[in-house]
PDB file of C-alpha atoms and ligand atoms in Angstrom:
ATOM      1  CA  MET A   1       0.002  -0.016   0.215  1.00 55.00           C
ATOM      2  CA  PHE A   2       2.514   2.493   1.011  1.00 58.00           C
ATOM      3  CA  HIS A   3       4.540   1.637  -1.886  1.00 65.00           C
ATOM      4  CA  LYS A   4       1.654   2.087  -4.278  1.00 71.00           C
ATOM      5  CA  LEU A   5       1.231   5.406  -2.570  1.00 74.00           C
ATOM      6  CA  SER A   6       4.967   6.758  -3.192  1.00 69.00           C
ATOM      7  CA  ASN A   7       4.822   5.564  -6.818  1.00 70.00           C
ATOM      8  CA  ILE A   8       1.708   7.832  -7.278  1.00 73.00           C
ATOM      9  CA  LEU A   9       3.533  10.678  -5.472  1.00 68.00           C
ATOM     10  CA  ASN A  10       6.352   9.918  -7.775  1.00 63.00           C
ATOM     11  CA  ASP A  11       4.211  10.334 -10.837  1.00 64.00           C
ATOM     12  CA  ILE A  12       2.465  13.421  -9.648  1.00 66.00           C
ATOM     13  CA  ASN A  13       6.159  14.663  -8.847  1.00 62.00           C
ATOM     14  CA  SER A  14       7.379  14.242 -12.238  1.00 59.00           C
ATOM     15  CA  VAL A  15       4.600  16.210 -13.686  1.00 64.00           C
ATOM     16  CA  LEU A  16       4.561  19.185 -11.399  1.00 66.00           C
ATOM     17  CA  LEU A  17       8.537  19.355 -10.619  1.00 71.00           C
ATOM     18  CA  PRO A  18      10.803  20.526 -13.118  1.00 79.00           C
ATOM     19  CA  LYS A  19      12.747  17.482 -14.766  1.00 89.00           C
ATOM     20  CA  LEU A  20      16.574  16.803 -13.352  1.00 93.00           C
ATOM     21  CA  CYS A  21      19.108  14.750 -14.885  1.00 96.00           C
ATOM     22  CA  PHE A  22      18.969  11.146 -13.812  1.00 96.00           C
ATOM     23  CA  GLY A  23      22.755  11.141 -13.951  1.00 95.00           C
ATOM     24  CA  CYS A  24      23.534  14.194 -11.788  1.00 95.00           C
ATOM     25  CA  ASN A  25      20.567  15.783 -10.703  1.00 93.00           C
ATOM     26  CA  THR A  26      20.881  19.008 -12.549  1.00 94.00           C
ATOM     27  CA  LEU A  27      18.026  20.801 -13.959  1.00 94.00           C
ATOM     28  CA  LEU A  28      17.340  19.714 -17.504  1.00 94.00           C
ATOM     29  CA  ILE A  29      17.167  22.493 -20.073  1.00 91.00           C
ATOM     30  CA  ARG A  30      14.921  22.568 -23.214  1.00 88.00           C
ATOM     31  CA  GLY A  31      15.931  19.953 -25.675  1.00 89.00           C
ATOM     32  CA  GLU A  32      17.499  17.800 -22.968  1.00 93.00           C
ATOM     33  CA  GLU A  33      15.723  14.460 -21.969  1.00 92.00           C
ATOM     34  CA  HIS A  34      16.414  12.061 -19.340  1.00 94.00           C
ATOM     35  CA  ILE A  35      20.192  13.104 -18.769  1.00 95.00           C
ATOM     36  CA  CYS A  36      21.640  16.499 -19.327  1.00 97.00           C
ATOM     37  CA  THR A  37      24.504  16.974 -22.292  1.00 96.00           C
ATOM     38  CA  VAL A  38      27.589  16.822 -19.917  1.00 96.00           C
ATOM     39  CA  CYS A  39      26.390  13.258 -18.486  1.00 96.00           C
ATOM     40  CA  ARG A  40      25.601  12.244 -22.072  1.00 95.00           C
ATOM     41  CA  ASN A  41      28.902  12.991 -23.385  1.00 95.00           C
ATOM     42  CA  GLN A  42      30.644  11.657 -20.166  1.00 94.00           C
ATOM     43  CA  LEU A  43      28.471   8.134 -20.128  1.00 95.00           C
ATOM     44  CA  PRO A  44      31.277   5.457 -19.901  1.00 96.00           C
ATOM     45  CA  LEU A  45      30.553   3.557 -22.879  1.00 96.00           C
ATOM     46  CA  THR A  46      32.577   0.144 -23.111  1.00 96.00           C
ATOM     47  CA  GLU A  47      32.442   0.134 -27.004  1.00 92.00           C
ATOM     48  CA  TYR A  48      32.705  -3.647 -26.941  1.00 93.00           C
ATOM     49  CA  THR A  49      31.205  -4.965 -29.878  1.00 85.00           C
ATOM     50  CA  PHE A  50      29.714  -8.203 -30.725  1.00 85.00           C
ATOM     51  CA  ASN A  51      32.654  -9.152 -32.978  1.00 82.00           C
ATOM     52  CA  ALA A  52      35.592  -8.819 -30.850  1.00 85.00           C
ATOM     53  CA  GLU A  53      36.397 -10.917 -27.556  1.00 90.00           C
ATOM     54  CA  ASN A  54      35.907  -8.707 -24.639  1.00 94.00           C
ATOM     55  CA  PRO A  55      35.878  -8.987 -20.855  1.00 93.00           C
ATOM     56  CA  VAL A  56      32.197  -9.763 -20.736  1.00 94.00           C
ATOM     57  CA  ASP A  57      32.821 -13.050 -22.869  1.00 93.00           C
ATOM     58  CA  ARG A  58      35.847 -13.754 -20.398  1.00 92.00           C
ATOM     59  CA  ILE A  59      33.394 -14.024 -17.174  1.00 93.00           C
ATOM     60  CA  PHE A  60      31.376 -16.581 -18.946  1.00 92.00           C
ATOM     61  CA  TYR A  61      34.165 -18.897 -20.428  1.00 89.00           C
ATOM     62  CA  GLY A  62      34.050 -22.296 -19.297  1.00 87.00           C
ATOM     63  CA  ARG A  63      30.810 -21.808 -17.451  1.00 88.00           C
ATOM     64  CA  ILE A  64      28.077 -21.726 -20.060  1.00 88.00           C
ATOM     65  CA  ASN A  65      27.739 -22.270 -23.549  1.00 87.00           C
ATOM     66  CA  ILE A  66      26.961 -19.094 -25.193  1.00 92.00           C
ATOM     67  CA  SER A  67      27.832 -17.537 -28.404  1.00 93.00           C
ATOM     68  CA  LYS A  68      28.673 -14.123 -27.310  1.00 93.00           C
ATOM     69  CA  ALA A  69      28.269 -11.647 -24.734  1.00 95.00           C
ATOM     70  CA  SER A  70      28.668  -7.875 -24.313  1.00 96.00           C
ATOM     71  CA  ALA A  71      27.663  -4.647 -22.116  1.00 97.00           C
ATOM     72  CA  PHE A  72      26.874  -1.199 -23.300  1.00 97.00           C
ATOM     73  CA  LEU A  73      28.188   0.652 -20.107  1.00 97.00           C
ATOM     74  CA  PHE A  74      30.661   0.604 -17.291  1.00 97.00           C
ATOM     75  CA  PHE A  75      28.896   0.405 -13.817  1.00 96.00           C
ATOM     76  CA  THR A  76      31.288   2.031 -11.015  1.00 87.00           C
ATOM     77  CA  ASP A  77      30.590   2.736  -7.359  1.00 83.00           C
ATOM     78  CA  GLN A  78      29.730   6.325  -7.961  1.00 85.00           C
ATOM     79  CA  GLY A  79      28.582   8.436 -11.007  1.00 91.00           C
ATOM     80  CA  ILE A  80      26.086   8.579 -13.910  1.00 95.00           C
ATOM     81  CA  VAL A  81      25.623   4.921 -14.523  1.00 97.00           C
ATOM     82  CA  LYS A  82      24.897   4.049 -11.017  1.00 97.00           C
ATOM     83  CA  ASN A  83      22.339   6.877 -10.708  1.00 97.00           C
ATOM     84  CA  LEU A  84      20.643   5.689 -13.771  1.00 97.00           C
ATOM     85  CA  ILE A  85      20.448   2.277 -12.883  1.00 97.00           C
ATOM     86  CA  HIS A  86      19.117   3.410  -9.412  1.00 96.00           C
ATOM     87  CA  TYR A  87      16.464   5.608 -10.880  1.00 96.00           C
ATOM     88  CA  LEU A  88      15.350   2.804 -13.138  1.00 97.00           C
ATOM     89  CA  LYS A  89      15.168   0.261 -10.228  1.00 96.00           C
ATOM     90  CA  TYR A  90      14.082   2.122  -7.321  1.00 95.00           C
ATOM     91  CA  LYS A  91      12.440   5.388  -8.075  1.00 95.00           C
ATOM     92  CA  ASN A  92       9.827   4.284 -10.600  1.00 95.00           C
ATOM     93  CA  GLN A  93      11.490   5.610 -13.653  1.00 96.00           C
ATOM     94  CA  GLU A  94      10.800   2.731 -16.247  1.00 96.00           C
ATOM     95  CA  GLN A  95      11.594   5.222 -19.306  1.00 96.00           C
ATOM     96  CA  ILE A  96      15.518   5.110 -18.359  1.00 97.00           C
ATOM     97  CA  GLY A  97      15.128   1.695 -19.891  1.00 98.00           C
ATOM     98  CA  TYR A  98      13.797   3.255 -23.075  1.00 97.00           C
ATOM     99  CA  PHE A  99      16.567   5.887 -23.103  1.00 97.00           C
ATOM    100  CA  LEU A 100      19.154   3.188 -22.811  1.00 98.00           C
ATOM    101  CA  GLY A 101      17.471   0.746 -25.265  1.00 98.00           C
ATOM    102  CA  GLU A 102      17.422   3.429 -27.995  1.00 97.00           C
ATOM    103  CA  TRP A 103      20.874   4.167 -27.807  1.00 97.00           C
ATOM    104  CA  TYR A 104      22.289   0.452 -27.314  1.00 97.00           C
ATOM    105  CA  GLY A 105      19.763  -0.501 -30.104  1.00 97.00           C
ATOM    106  CA  LEU A 106      21.122   1.767 -32.534  1.00 96.00           C
ATOM    107  CA  THR A 107      24.693   0.704 -31.616  1.00 94.00           C
ATOM    108  CA  LEU A 108      23.657  -2.856 -32.309  1.00 95.00           C
ATOM    109  CA  LYS A 109      21.334  -2.948 -35.058  1.00 92.00           C
ATOM    110  CA  ASN A 110      23.915  -3.297 -37.970  1.00 85.00           C
ATOM    111  CA  ASN A 111      26.145  -5.889 -36.038  1.00 89.00           C
ATOM    112  CA  ASN A 112      26.409  -8.562 -38.366  1.00 86.00           C
ATOM    113  CA  TYR A 113      26.333 -11.284 -35.379  1.00 88.00           C
ATOM    114  CA  LEU A 114      22.612  -9.984 -34.270  1.00 92.00           C
ATOM    115  CA  ARG A 115      21.244  -9.560 -37.855  1.00 90.00           C
ATOM    116  CA  ASP A 116      19.203 -12.742 -37.228  1.00 95.00           C
ATOM    117  CA  ILE A 117      18.037 -12.868 -33.638  1.00 97.00           C
ATOM    118  CA  ASP A 118      14.878 -14.303 -33.443  1.00 98.00           C
ATOM    119  CA  TYR A 119      13.829 -13.145 -29.707  1.00 98.00           C
ATOM    120  CA  VAL A 120      15.183 -10.584 -27.291  1.00 98.00           C
ATOM    121  CA  ILE A 121      14.364 -12.059 -23.739  1.00 98.00           C
ATOM    122  CA  PRO A 122      14.744  -9.983 -20.570  1.00 98.00           C
ATOM    123  CA  VAL A 123      16.147 -11.432 -17.271  1.00 98.00           C
ATOM    124  CA  PRO A 124      12.692 -11.932 -15.447  1.00 97.00           C
ATOM    125  CA  LEU A 125      11.600 -10.818 -11.886  1.00 95.00           C
ATOM    126  CA  HIS A 126       9.811 -12.893  -9.543  1.00 94.00           C
ATOM    127  CA  PRO A 127       6.023 -12.122 -10.004  1.00 93.00           C
ATOM    128  CA  LYS A 128       5.919 -10.942  -6.371  1.00 93.00           C
ATOM    129  CA  LYS A 129       8.748  -8.795  -7.008  1.00 93.00           C
ATOM    130  CA  ARG A 130       7.431  -7.121 -10.174  1.00 93.00           C
ATOM    131  CA  ARG A 131       4.126  -6.510  -8.548  1.00 94.00           C
ATOM    132  CA  LYS A 132       5.993  -4.844  -5.815  1.00 94.00           C
ATOM    133  CA  ARG A 133       8.098  -2.513  -8.466  1.00 94.00           C
ATOM    134  CA  GLY A 134       5.316  -2.560 -10.721  1.00 96.00           C
ATOM    135  CA  TYR A 135       7.702  -3.194 -13.693  1.00 97.00           C
ATOM    136  CA  ASN A 136      10.369  -5.210 -14.791  1.00 97.00           C
ATOM    137  CA  GLN A 137      13.178  -2.818 -15.048  1.00 98.00           C
ATOM    138  CA  VAL A 138      14.827  -4.778 -17.916  1.00 98.00           C
ATOM    139  CA  SER A 139      11.513  -4.987 -20.003  1.00 98.00           C
ATOM    140  CA  LEU A 140      11.484  -1.355 -21.934  1.00 98.00           C
ATOM    141  CA  PHE A 141      15.159  -1.605 -22.413  1.00 98.00           C
ATOM    142  CA  ALA A 142      14.795  -5.159 -24.061  1.00 98.00           C
ATOM    143  CA  LYS A 143      11.502  -4.167 -25.966  1.00 98.00           C
ATOM    144  CA  THR A 144      13.127  -1.193 -27.480  1.00 98.00           C
ATOM    145  CA  VAL A 145      16.254  -3.000 -28.496  1.00 98.00           C
ATOM    146  CA  ALA A 146      14.218  -5.903 -30.105  1.00 98.00           C
ATOM    147  CA  ILE A 147      12.879  -3.177 -32.179  1.00 98.00           C
ATOM    148  CA  HIS A 148      16.199  -2.103 -33.287  1.00 97.00           C
ATOM    149  CA  LEU A 149      17.084  -5.628 -34.208  1.00 97.00           C
ATOM    150  CA  ASN A 150      13.775  -6.390 -35.985  1.00 97.00           C
ATOM    151  CA  ALA A 151      13.324  -9.220 -33.498  1.00 98.00           C
ATOM    152  CA  GLN A 152      10.427 -10.643 -31.364  1.00 98.00           C
ATOM    153  CA  TYR A 153      10.350  -9.453 -27.655  1.00 98.00           C
ATOM    154  CA  LEU A 154       9.774 -12.338 -25.607  1.00 97.00           C
ATOM    155  CA  GLU A 155       8.182 -12.387 -21.943  1.00 94.00           C
ATOM    156  CA  ASN A 156       7.043 -15.066 -19.526  1.00 92.00           C
ATOM    157  CA  VAL A 157       8.881 -17.989 -21.681  1.00 96.00           C
ATOM    158  CA  LEU A 158      11.854 -17.877 -19.253  1.00 97.00           C
ATOM    159  CA  ILE A 159      10.322 -17.293 -15.694  1.00 96.00           C
ATOM    160  CA  LYS A 160      11.920 -17.007 -11.974  1.00 94.00           C
ATOM    161  CA  THR A 161      10.530 -19.571  -9.817  1.00 90.00           C
ATOM    162  CA  ALA A 162      11.786 -18.385  -6.561  1.00 82.00           C
ATOM    163  CA  ASN A 163      11.962 -14.778  -4.979  1.00 76.00           C
ATOM    164  CA  THR A 164      15.511 -15.257  -3.977  1.00 71.00           C
ATOM    165  CA  ARG A 165      18.789 -13.706  -4.855  1.00 66.00           C
ATOM    166  CA  THR A 166      21.018 -15.565  -7.151  1.00 57.00           C
ATOM    167  CA  GLN A 167      23.541 -16.828  -4.757  1.00 54.00           C
ATOM    168  CA  THR A 168      27.271 -15.434  -5.047  1.00 55.00           C
ATOM    169  CA  ASN A 169      28.655 -16.705  -1.661  1.00 55.00           C
ATOM    170  CA  LYS A 170      28.262 -20.296  -2.082  1.00 55.00           C
ATOM    171  CA  THR A 171      30.601 -22.835  -3.776  1.00 60.00           C
ATOM    172  CA  ARG A 172      30.255 -23.088  -7.590  1.00 60.00           C
ATOM    173  CA  LEU A 173      28.694 -26.687  -7.274  1.00 58.00           C
ATOM    174  CA  LEU A 174      26.018 -25.602  -4.595  1.00 57.00           C
ATOM    175  CA  ARG A 175      25.493 -22.511  -6.728  1.00 56.00           C
ATOM    176  CA  TRP A 176      24.897 -24.502  -9.772  1.00 55.00           C
ATOM    177  CA  HIS A 177      22.102 -26.600  -7.946  1.00 56.00           C
ATOM    178  CA  ASN A 178      20.577 -23.518  -6.667  1.00 53.00           C
ATOM    179  CA  LYS A 179      20.288 -21.979  -9.862  1.00 49.00           C
ATOM    180  CA  GLN A 180      18.836 -24.947 -11.372  1.00 52.00           C
ATOM    181  CA  ALA A 181      15.381 -24.029  -9.596  1.00 65.00           C
ATOM    182  CA  LEU A 182      15.584 -20.331  -9.981  1.00 88.00           C
ATOM    183  CA  TYR A 183      14.639 -20.155 -13.510  1.00 93.00           C
ATOM    184  CA  LEU A 184      12.806 -21.889 -15.629  1.00 93.00           C
ATOM    185  CA  LEU A 185      11.973 -22.036 -19.308  1.00 95.00           C
ATOM    186  CA  THR A 186       8.164 -22.843 -19.932  1.00 94.00           C
ATOM    187  CA  ASP A 187       8.136 -23.309 -23.633  1.00 94.00           C
ATOM    188  CA  HIS A 188      11.175 -25.678 -25.136  1.00 91.00           C
ATOM    189  CA  LYS A 189       9.584 -25.827 -28.559  1.00 95.00           C
ATOM    190  CA  LEU A 190       9.267 -22.014 -29.057  1.00 97.00           C
ATOM    191  CA  LEU A 191      12.934 -21.619 -28.829  1.00 97.00           C
ATOM    192  CA  ARG A 192      14.187 -24.802 -30.623  1.00 97.00           C
ATOM    193  CA  ASN A 193      16.724 -23.937 -32.962  1.00 97.00           C
ATOM    194  CA  LYS A 194      16.197 -20.123 -32.292  1.00 97.00           C
ATOM    195  CA  LYS A 195      18.799 -17.423 -31.820  1.00 97.00           C
ATOM    196  CA  VAL A 196      18.056 -15.680 -28.530  1.00 98.00           C
ATOM    197  CA  LEU A 197      19.521 -12.167 -27.136  1.00 98.00           C
ATOM    198  CA  LEU A 198      19.024 -12.263 -23.395  1.00 98.00           C
ATOM    199  CA  LEU A 199      19.352  -8.826 -21.429  1.00 98.00           C
ATOM    200  CA  ASP A 200      19.762  -7.798 -17.929  1.00 98.00           C
ATOM    201  CA  ASP A 201      20.577  -4.580 -16.142  1.00 98.00           C
ATOM    202  CA  VAL A 202      24.069  -5.020 -14.536  1.00 97.00           C
ATOM    203  CA  ILE A 203      26.488  -7.914 -14.859  1.00 96.00           C
ATOM    204  CA  THR A 204      28.425  -8.280 -11.609  1.00 94.00           C
ATOM    205  CA  THR A 205      29.421 -11.879 -11.146  1.00 93.00           C
ATOM    206  CA  GLY A 206      27.597 -13.279 -14.038  1.00 94.00           C
ATOM    207  CA  ALA A 207      25.449 -15.802 -11.828  1.00 93.00           C
ATOM    208  CA  THR A 208      22.021 -14.436 -12.946  1.00 94.00           C
ATOM    209  CA  MET A 209      22.940 -14.556 -16.577  1.00 95.00           C
ATOM    210  CA  GLU A 210      24.486 -17.905 -16.137  1.00 94.00           C
ATOM    211  CA  ALA A 211      21.230 -19.569 -14.356  1.00 93.00           C
ATOM    212  CA  CYS A 212      18.857 -17.872 -17.094  1.00 95.00           C
ATOM    213  CA  ALA A 213      21.280 -19.344 -20.017  1.00 95.00           C
ATOM    214  CA  ILE A 214      21.376 -22.730 -18.228  1.00 94.00           C
ATOM    215  CA  ALA A 215      17.623 -22.555 -18.126  1.00 94.00           C
ATOM    216  CA  LEU A 216      17.488 -21.509 -21.770  1.00 96.00           C
ATOM    217  CA  SER A 217      19.823 -24.304 -22.739  1.00 95.00           C
ATOM    218  CA  GLU A 218      17.011 -26.721 -22.450  1.00 94.00           C
ATOM    219  CA  ALA A 219      15.878 -25.762 -25.717  1.00 96.00           C
ATOM    220  CA  PRO A 220      17.745 -27.975 -28.147  1.00 96.00           C
ATOM    221  CA  GLY A 221      19.763 -26.218 -30.746  1.00 96.00           C
ATOM    222  CA  ILE A 222      19.259 -22.824 -29.095  1.00 97.00           C
ATOM    223  CA  GLU A 223      21.936 -20.039 -29.860  1.00 96.00           C
ATOM    224  CA  ILE A 224      22.344 -17.869 -26.804  1.00 97.00           C
ATOM    225  CA  TYR A 225      23.719 -14.057 -27.005  1.00 97.00           C
ATOM    226  CA  LEU A 226      23.829 -12.199 -23.874  1.00 97.00           C
ATOM    227  CA  ALA A 227      24.231  -8.588 -22.974  1.00 97.00           C
ATOM    228  CA  SER A 228      23.424  -5.836 -20.296  1.00 98.00           C
ATOM    229  CA  MET A 229      23.084  -2.150 -19.787  1.00 98.00           C
ATOM    230  CA  ALA A 230      26.026  -2.234 -17.701  1.00 98.00           C
ATOM    231  CA  ILE A 231      28.849  -4.103 -16.171  1.00 97.00           C
ATOM    232  CA  VAL A 232      30.943  -3.991 -13.157  1.00 95.00           C
ATOM    233  CA  PRO A 233      34.530  -3.649 -14.601  1.00 90.00           C
TER     234      PRO A 233
HETATM  235 ZN1  LIG B   1      23.672  15.369 -15.545  1.00 71.71          ZN
END
């Protein structure tokens, strides 16, 4: 109840109050949207492409069978990207997903590797958590990227079955067993022999992506690509 009320107040605020930059909280001037020009120019783009090997690929080497991984921005303890993700996840600013998706989608749209992606899939939230937040913070990002890739956005085929965090403090084997139950593929046939791009907000240890990719691998012949809004360097 309290949460819903605070969402409503946020909405009213965003109509009545002048708009601030989600990166640095300065007042936006005419023509600026979501972030100010200074932040826009300072966004730490990784400039990793899907063509060459990059540090995101190296996170997943030997762990899961994926074709390629990448990330749009660097996530640091302080700064623009951290603020953007914070507003997106905790301050009811779903539109940031659209802003990032537009930018990243334009970057990826002419990439040879991603030319024939069939489906773009967001890392799912547990239904309880999604209800509480009001949206999955990756959905709008994924939808927007899908449009640029001429791919279909797919929700509810990969689902989260338990409302727990992905374990990062257990041994690898224990973690693997835990993760088996966390994410589930509901339709194996649909993804059979398909090329899929799985998207998340921030890659830290890679545990969440790994768990999702293991679930997706249940579809025979699936080809998995991973990307995120940001990565902890
Ligand atoms: Zn700014």
